[in-house]
mmCIF file of C-alpha atoms in Angstrom:
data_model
loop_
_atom_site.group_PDB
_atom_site.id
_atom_site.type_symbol
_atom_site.label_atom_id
_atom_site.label_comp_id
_atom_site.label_asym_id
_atom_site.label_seq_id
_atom_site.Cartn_x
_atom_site.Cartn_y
_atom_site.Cartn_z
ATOM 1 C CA UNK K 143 -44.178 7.963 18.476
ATOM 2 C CA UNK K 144 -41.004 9.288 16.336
ATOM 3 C CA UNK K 145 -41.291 6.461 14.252
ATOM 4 C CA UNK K 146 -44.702 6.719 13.541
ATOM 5 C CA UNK K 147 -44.255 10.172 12.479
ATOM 6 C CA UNK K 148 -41.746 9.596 10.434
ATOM 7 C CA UNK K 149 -41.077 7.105 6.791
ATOM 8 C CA UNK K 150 -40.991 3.718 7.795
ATOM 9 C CA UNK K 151 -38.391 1.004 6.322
ATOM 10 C CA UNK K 152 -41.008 -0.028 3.969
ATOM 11 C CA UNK K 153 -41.396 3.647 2.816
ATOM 12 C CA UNK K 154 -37.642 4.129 2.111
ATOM 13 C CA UNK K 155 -37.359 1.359 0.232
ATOM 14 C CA UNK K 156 -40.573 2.466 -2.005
ATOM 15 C CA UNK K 157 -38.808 5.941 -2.563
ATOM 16 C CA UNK K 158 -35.213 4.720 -2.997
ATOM 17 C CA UNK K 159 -36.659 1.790 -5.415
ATOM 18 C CA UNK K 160 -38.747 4.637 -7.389
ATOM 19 C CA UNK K 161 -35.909 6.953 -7.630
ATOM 20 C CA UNK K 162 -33.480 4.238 -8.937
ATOM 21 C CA UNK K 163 -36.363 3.156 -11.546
ATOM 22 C CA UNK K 164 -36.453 7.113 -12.313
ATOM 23 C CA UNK K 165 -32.736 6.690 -13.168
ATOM 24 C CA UNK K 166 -32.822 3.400 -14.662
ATOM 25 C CA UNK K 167 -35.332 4.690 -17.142
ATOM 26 C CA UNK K 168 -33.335 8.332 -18.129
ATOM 27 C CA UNK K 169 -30.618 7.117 -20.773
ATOM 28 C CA UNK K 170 -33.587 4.724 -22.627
ATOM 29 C CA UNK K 171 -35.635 8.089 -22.702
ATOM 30 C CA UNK K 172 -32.701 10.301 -23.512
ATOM 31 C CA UNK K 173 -31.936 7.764 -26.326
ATOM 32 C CA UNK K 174 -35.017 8.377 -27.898
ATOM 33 C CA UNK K 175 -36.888 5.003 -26.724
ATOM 34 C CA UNK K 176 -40.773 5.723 -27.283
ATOM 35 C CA UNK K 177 -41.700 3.784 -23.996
ATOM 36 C CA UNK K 178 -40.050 6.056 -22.091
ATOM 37 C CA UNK K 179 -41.570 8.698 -23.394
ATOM 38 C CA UNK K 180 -44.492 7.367 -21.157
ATOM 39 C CA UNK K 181 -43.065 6.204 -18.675
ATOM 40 C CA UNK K 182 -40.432 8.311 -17.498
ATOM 41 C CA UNK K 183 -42.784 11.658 -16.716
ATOM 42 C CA UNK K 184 -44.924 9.016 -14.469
ATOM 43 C CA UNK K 185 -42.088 7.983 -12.755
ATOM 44 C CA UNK K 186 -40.638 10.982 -12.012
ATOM 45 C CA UNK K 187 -44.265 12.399 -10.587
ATOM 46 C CA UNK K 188 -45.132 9.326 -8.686
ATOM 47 C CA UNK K 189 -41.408 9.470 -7.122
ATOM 48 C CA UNK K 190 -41.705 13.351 -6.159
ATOM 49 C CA UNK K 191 -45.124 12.458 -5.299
ATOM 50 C CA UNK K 192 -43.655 10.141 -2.730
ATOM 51 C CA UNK K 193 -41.542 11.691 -1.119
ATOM 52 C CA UNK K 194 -40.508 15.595 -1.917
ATOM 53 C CA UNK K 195 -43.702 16.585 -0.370
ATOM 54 C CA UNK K 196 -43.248 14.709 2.832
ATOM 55 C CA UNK K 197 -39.217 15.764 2.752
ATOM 56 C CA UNK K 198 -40.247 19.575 3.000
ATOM 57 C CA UNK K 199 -43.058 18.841 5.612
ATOM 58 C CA UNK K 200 -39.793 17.462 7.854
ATOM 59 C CA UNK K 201 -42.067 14.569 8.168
ATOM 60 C CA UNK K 202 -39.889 11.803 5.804
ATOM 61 C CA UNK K 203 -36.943 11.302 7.974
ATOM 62 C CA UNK K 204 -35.702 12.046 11.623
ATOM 63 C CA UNK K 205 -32.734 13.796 10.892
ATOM 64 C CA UNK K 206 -33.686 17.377 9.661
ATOM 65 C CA UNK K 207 -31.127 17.279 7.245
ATOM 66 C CA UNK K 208 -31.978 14.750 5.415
ATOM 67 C CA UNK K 209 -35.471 16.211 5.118
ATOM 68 C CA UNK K 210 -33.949 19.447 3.791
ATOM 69 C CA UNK K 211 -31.524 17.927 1.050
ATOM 70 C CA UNK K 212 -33.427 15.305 -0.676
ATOM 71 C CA UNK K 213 -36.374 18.003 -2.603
ATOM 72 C CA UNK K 214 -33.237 19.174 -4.781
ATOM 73 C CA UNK K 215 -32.824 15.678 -5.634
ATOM 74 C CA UNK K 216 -35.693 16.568 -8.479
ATOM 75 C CA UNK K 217 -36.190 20.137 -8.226
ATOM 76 C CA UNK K 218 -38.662 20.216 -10.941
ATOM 77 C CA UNK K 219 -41.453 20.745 -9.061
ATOM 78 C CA UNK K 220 -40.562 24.120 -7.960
ATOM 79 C CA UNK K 221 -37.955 25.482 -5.746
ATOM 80 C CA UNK K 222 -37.356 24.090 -2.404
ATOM 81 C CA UNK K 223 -36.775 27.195 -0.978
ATOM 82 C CA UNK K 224 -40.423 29.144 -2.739
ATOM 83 C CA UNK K 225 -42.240 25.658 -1.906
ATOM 84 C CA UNK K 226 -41.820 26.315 1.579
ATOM 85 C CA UNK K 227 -42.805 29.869 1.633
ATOM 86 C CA UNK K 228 -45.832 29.197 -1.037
ATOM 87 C CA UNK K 229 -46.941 25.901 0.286
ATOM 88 C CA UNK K 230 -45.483 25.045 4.009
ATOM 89 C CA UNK K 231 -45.821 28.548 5.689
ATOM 90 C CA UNK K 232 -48.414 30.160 3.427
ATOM 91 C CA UNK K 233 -50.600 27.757 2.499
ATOM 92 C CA UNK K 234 -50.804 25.499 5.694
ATOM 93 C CA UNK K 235 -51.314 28.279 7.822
ATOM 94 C CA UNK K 236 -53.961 29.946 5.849
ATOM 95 C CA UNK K 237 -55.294 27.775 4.014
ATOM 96 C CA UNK K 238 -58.461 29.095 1.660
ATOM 97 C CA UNK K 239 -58.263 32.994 3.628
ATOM 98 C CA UNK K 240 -58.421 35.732 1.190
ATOM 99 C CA UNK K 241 -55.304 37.736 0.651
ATOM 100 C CA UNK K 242 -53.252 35.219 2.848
ATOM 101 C CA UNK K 243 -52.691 31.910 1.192
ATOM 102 C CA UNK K 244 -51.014 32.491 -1.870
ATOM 103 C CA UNK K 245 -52.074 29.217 -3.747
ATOM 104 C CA UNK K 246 -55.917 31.450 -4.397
ATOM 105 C CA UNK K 247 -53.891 33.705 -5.979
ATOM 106 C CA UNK K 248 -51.424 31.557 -8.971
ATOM 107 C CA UNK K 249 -52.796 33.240 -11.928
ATOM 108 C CA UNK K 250 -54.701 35.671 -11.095
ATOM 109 C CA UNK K 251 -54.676 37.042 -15.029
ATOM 110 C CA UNK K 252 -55.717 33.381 -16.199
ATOM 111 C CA UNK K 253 -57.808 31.701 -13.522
ATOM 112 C CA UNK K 254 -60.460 32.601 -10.772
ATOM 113 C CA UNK K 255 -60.291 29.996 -7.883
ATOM 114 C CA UNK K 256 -61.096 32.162 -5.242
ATOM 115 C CA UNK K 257 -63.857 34.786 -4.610
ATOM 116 C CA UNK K 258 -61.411 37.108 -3.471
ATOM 117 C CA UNK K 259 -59.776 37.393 -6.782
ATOM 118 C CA UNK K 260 -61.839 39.993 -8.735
ATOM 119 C CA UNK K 261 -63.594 38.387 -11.769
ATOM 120 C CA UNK K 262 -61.987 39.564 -15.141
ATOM 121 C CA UNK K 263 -63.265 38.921 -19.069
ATOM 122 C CA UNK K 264 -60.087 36.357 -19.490
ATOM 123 C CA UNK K 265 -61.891 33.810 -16.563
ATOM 124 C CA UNK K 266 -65.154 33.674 -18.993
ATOM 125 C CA UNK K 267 -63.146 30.353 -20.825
ATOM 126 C CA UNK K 268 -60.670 29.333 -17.898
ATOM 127 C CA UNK K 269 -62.848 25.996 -17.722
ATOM 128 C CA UNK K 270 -61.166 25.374 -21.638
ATOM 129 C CA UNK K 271 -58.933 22.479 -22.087
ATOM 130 C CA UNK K 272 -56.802 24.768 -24.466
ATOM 131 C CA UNK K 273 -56.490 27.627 -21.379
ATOM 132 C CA UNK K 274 -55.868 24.693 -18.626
ATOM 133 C CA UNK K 275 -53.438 22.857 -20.740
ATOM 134 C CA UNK K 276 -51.848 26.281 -21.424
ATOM 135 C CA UNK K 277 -51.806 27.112 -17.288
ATOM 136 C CA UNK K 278 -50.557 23.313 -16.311
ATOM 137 C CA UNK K 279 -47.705 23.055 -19.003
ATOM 138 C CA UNK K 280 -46.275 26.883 -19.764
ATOM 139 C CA UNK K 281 -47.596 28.953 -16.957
ATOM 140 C CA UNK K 282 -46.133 26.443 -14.184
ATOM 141 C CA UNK K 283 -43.144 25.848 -16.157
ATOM 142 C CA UNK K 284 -42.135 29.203 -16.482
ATOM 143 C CA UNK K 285 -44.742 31.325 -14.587
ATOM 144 C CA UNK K 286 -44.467 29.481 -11.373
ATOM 145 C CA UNK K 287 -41.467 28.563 -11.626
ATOM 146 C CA UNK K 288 -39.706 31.328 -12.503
ATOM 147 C CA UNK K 289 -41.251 34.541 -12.887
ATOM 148 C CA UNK K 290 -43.179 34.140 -9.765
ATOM 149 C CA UNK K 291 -38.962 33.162 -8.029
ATOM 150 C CA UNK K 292 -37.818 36.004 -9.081
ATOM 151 C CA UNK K 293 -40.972 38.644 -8.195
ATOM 152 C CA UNK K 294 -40.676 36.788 -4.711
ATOM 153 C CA UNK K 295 -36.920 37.690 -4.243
ATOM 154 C CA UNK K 296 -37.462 41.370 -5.903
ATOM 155 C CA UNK K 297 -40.562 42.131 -3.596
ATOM 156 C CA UNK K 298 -39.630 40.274 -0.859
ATOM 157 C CA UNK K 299 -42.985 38.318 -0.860
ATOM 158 C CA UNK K 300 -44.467 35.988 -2.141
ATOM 159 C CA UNK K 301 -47.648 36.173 -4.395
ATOM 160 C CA UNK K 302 -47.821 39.099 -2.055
ATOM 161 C CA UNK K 303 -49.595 37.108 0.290
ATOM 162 C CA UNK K 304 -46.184 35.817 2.570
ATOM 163 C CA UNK K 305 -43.280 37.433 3.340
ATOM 164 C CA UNK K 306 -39.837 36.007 2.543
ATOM 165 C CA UNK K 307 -36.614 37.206 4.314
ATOM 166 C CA UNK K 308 -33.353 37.833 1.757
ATOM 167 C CA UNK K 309 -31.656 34.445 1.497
ATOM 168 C CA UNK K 310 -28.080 34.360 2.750
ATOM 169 C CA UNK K 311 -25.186 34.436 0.064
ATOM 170 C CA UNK K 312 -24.924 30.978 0.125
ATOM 171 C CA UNK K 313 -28.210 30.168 0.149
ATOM 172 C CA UNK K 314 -29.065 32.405 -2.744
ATOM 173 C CA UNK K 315 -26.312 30.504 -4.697
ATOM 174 C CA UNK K 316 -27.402 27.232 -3.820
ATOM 175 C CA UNK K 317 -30.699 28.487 -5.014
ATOM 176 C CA UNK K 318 -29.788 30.242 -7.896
ATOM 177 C CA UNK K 319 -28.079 26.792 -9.238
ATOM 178 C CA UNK K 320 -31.179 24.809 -8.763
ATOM 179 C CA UNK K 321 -32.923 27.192 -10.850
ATOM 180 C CA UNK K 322 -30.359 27.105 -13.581
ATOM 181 C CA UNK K 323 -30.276 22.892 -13.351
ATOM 182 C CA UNK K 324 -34.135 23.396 -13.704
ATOM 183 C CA UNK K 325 -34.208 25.571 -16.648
ATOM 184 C CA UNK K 326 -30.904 23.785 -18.557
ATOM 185 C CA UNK K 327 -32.668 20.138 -18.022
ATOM 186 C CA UNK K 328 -36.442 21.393 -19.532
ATOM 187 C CA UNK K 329 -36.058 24.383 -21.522
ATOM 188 C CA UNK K 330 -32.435 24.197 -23.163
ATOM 189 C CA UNK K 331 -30.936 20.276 -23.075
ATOM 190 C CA UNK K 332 -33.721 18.948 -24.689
ATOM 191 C CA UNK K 333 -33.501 21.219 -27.221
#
């Protein structure tokens, strides 16, 4: 039964074969290599796709730890730390209930995807590629990532829909670098 829970040999070596491609691939797409340009982004969401999701269910390995340290591996999802308050504790436990699972509630100001979010004049064009391009590349990027990070350690909630206890010290740092590594490697290396 704990193995059948849990990733199976075959599953590690998918992930640990995608992550190495993921790495393999980097310097040709940091060189400039036009390839890479397509390849790299689908590598890096098929390899998060494969295994930061099960890592922060605690459902990829045995050993709790394990589970726990591997999302940072490619924090550019989100946060670790906000994915399980948005996603593990909020959204699993109430999923699609008003005013309780905080994934009805991204962008309020840009999208309706709920009933329970009161219909505004900006939601008449939310179906527009131009708005969900907009939402998808810039507001996750910076909205979710970040502002929405930092109004969830201000308020002490998050999307005001979950609470979220004060990290301790070290946590917080641990955190805080993640969030730095994220911002350096998309918004300021590249550039």
């Amino acid at each position: 039964l704990r193995q059948a829970t849990k990733a199976t040999p075959r599953r590690w070596f998918m992930i640990i074969s995608l992550m190495l491609l993921f790495f393999v691939t980097l310097p040709f797409f940091l060189a400039g290599h036009w390839w890479s340009l397509l390849l790299l982004p689908q590598l890096a969401w098929v390899t998060i796709a494969n295994y930061w999701h099960d890592g922060l269910h605690f459902s990829l390995s045995t050993d709790w730890r394990i589970n726990a340290f591997l999302p940072y591996l490619f924090p550019w999802l989100s946060s670790p730390l906000m994915w399980y308050h948005q996603h593990v504790i909020g959204h699993h436990a109430y999923t699609n209930i008003d005013h309780k699972d905080p994934d009805l509630a991204h962008a309020p100001q840009l999208l309706r995807e709920h009933n329970s979010i009161k219909w505004k004049r900006s939601h008449v064009h939310q179906g527009n590629w131009a708005r969900i391009l907009f939402v998808w590349s810039i507001g996750v990027g910076l909205g979710l990532q970040i502002l929405n990070d930092l109004k969830t350690n201000l308020k002490l909630t998050y999307n005001n829909a979950v609470p979220f206890a004060r990290p301790t010290k070290s946590r917080m740092v641990a955190h805080l670098l993640g969030r730095l590594f994220y911002m350096c490697s998309l918004f300021v290396w590249p550039f």
